[in-house]
mmCIF file with all atom_site columns, C-alpha atoms in Angstrom:
data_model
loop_
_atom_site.group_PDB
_atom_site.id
_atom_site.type_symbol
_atom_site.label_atom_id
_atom_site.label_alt_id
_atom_site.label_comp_id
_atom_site.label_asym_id
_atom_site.label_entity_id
_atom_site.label_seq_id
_atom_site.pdbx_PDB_ins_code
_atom_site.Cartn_x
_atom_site.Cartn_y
_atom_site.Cartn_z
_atom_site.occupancy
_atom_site.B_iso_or_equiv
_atom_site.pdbx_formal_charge
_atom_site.auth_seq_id
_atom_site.auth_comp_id
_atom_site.auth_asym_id
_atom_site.auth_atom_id
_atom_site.pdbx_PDB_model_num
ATOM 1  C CA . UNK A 1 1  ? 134.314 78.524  107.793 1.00 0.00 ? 1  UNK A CA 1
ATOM 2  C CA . UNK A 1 2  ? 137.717 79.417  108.354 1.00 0.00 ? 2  UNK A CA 1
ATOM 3  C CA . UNK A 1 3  ? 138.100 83.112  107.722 1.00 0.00 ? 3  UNK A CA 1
ATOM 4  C CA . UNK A 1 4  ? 134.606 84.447  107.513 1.00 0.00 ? 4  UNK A CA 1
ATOM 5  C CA . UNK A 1 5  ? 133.721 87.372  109.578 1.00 0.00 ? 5  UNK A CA 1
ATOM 6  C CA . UNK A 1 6  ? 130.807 87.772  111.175 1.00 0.00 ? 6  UNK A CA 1
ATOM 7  C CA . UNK A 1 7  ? 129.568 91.044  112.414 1.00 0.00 ? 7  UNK A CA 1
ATOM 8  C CA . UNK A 1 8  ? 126.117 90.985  114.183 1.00 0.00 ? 8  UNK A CA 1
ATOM 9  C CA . UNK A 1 9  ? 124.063 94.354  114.024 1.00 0.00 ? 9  UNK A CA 1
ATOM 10 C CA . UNK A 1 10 ? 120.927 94.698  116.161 1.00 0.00 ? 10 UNK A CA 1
ATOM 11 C CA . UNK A 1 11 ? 118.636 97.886  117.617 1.00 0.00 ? 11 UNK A CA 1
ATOM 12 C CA . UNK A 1 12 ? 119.285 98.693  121.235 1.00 0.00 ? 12 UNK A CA 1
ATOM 13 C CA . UNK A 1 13 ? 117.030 101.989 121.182 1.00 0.00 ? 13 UNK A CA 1
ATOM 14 C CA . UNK A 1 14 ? 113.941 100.480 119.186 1.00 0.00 ? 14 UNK A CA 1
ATOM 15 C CA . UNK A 1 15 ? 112.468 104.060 118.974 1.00 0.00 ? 15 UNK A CA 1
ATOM 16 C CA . UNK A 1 16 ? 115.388 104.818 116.462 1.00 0.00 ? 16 UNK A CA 1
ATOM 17 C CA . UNK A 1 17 ? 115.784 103.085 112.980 1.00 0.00 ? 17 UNK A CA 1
ATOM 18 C CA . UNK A 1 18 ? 119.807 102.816 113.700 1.00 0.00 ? 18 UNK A CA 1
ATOM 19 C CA . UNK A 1 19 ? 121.624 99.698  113.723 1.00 0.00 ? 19 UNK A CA 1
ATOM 20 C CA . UNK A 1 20 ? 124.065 98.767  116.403 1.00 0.00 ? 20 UNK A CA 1
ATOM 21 C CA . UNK A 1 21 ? 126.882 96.706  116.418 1.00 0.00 ? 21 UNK A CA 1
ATOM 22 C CA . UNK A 1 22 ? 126.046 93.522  118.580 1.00 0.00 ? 22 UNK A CA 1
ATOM 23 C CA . UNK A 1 23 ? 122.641 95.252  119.420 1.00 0.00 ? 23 UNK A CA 1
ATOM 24 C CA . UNK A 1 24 ? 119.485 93.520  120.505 1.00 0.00 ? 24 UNK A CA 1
ATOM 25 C CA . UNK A 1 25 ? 117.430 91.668  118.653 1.00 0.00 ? 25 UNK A CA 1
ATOM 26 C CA . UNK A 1 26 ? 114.932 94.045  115.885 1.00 0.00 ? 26 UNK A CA 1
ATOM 27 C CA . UNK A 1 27 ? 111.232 93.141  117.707 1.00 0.00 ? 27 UNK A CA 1
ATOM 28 C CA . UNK A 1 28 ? 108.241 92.886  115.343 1.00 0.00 ? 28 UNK A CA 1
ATOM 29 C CA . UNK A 1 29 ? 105.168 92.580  117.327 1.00 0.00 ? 29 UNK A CA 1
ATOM 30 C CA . UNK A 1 30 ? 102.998 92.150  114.603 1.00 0.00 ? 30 UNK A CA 1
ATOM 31 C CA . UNK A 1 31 ? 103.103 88.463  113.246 1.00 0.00 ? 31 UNK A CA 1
ATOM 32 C CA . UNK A 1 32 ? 103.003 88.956  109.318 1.00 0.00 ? 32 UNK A CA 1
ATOM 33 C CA . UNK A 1 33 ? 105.467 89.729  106.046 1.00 0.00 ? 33 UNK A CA 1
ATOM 34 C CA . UNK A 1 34 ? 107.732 92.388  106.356 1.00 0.00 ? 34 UNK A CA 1
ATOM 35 C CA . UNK A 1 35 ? 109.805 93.756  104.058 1.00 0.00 ? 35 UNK A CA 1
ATOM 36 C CA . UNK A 1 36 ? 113.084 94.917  105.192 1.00 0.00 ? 36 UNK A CA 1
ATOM 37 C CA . UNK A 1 37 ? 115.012 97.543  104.078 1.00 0.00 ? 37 UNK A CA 1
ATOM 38 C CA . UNK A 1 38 ? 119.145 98.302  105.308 1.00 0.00 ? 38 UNK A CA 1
ATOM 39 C CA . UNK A 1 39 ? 120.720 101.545 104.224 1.00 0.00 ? 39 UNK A CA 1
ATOM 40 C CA . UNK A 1 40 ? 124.412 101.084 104.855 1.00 0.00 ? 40 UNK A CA 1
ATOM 41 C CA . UNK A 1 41 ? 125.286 104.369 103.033 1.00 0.00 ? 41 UNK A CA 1
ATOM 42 C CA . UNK A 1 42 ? 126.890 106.437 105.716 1.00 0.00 ? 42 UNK A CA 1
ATOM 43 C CA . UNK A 1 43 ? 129.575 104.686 107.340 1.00 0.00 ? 43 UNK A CA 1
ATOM 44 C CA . UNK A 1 44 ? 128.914 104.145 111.298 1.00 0.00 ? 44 UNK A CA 1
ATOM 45 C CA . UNK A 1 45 ? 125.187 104.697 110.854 1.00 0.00 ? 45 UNK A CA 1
ATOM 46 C CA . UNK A 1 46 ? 123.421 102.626 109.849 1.00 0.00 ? 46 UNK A CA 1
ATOM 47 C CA . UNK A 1 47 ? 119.865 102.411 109.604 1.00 0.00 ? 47 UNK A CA 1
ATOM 48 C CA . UNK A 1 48 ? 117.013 100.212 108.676 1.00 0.00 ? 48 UNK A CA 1
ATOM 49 C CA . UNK A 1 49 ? 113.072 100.522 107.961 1.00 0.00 ? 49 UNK A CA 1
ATOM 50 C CA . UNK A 1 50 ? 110.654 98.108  108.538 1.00 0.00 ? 50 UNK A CA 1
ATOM 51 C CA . UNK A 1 51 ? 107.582 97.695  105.858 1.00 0.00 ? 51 UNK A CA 1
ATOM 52 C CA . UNK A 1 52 ? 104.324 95.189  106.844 1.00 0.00 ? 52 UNK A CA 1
ATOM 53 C CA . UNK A 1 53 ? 103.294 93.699  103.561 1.00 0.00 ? 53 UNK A CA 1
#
């Protein structure tokens, strides 16, 4: 679409729950259900958790 922007954020340090911009994919080695949670609360760092259901 025209003007959409996309911004891609990933995990390049896996050991950390940050997100980085145009990071690596988020592994899960665990097949399953996860639940997913983003806090984009603090500008520049933002993090995620990861929750097996």
């Amino acid at each position: 679409m025209k003007g959409m922007l996309n911004i891609n954020y990933g995990d390049n340090k896996p050991g950390d729950p940050f997100l980085n911009r145009d990071g690596g994919n988020i592994n899960i080695t665990d097949a399953g259900t996860y639940e997913v949670t983003l806090n984009l609360s603090i500008a520049g760092n933002y993090s995620y958790t990861l929750k097996k259901k």
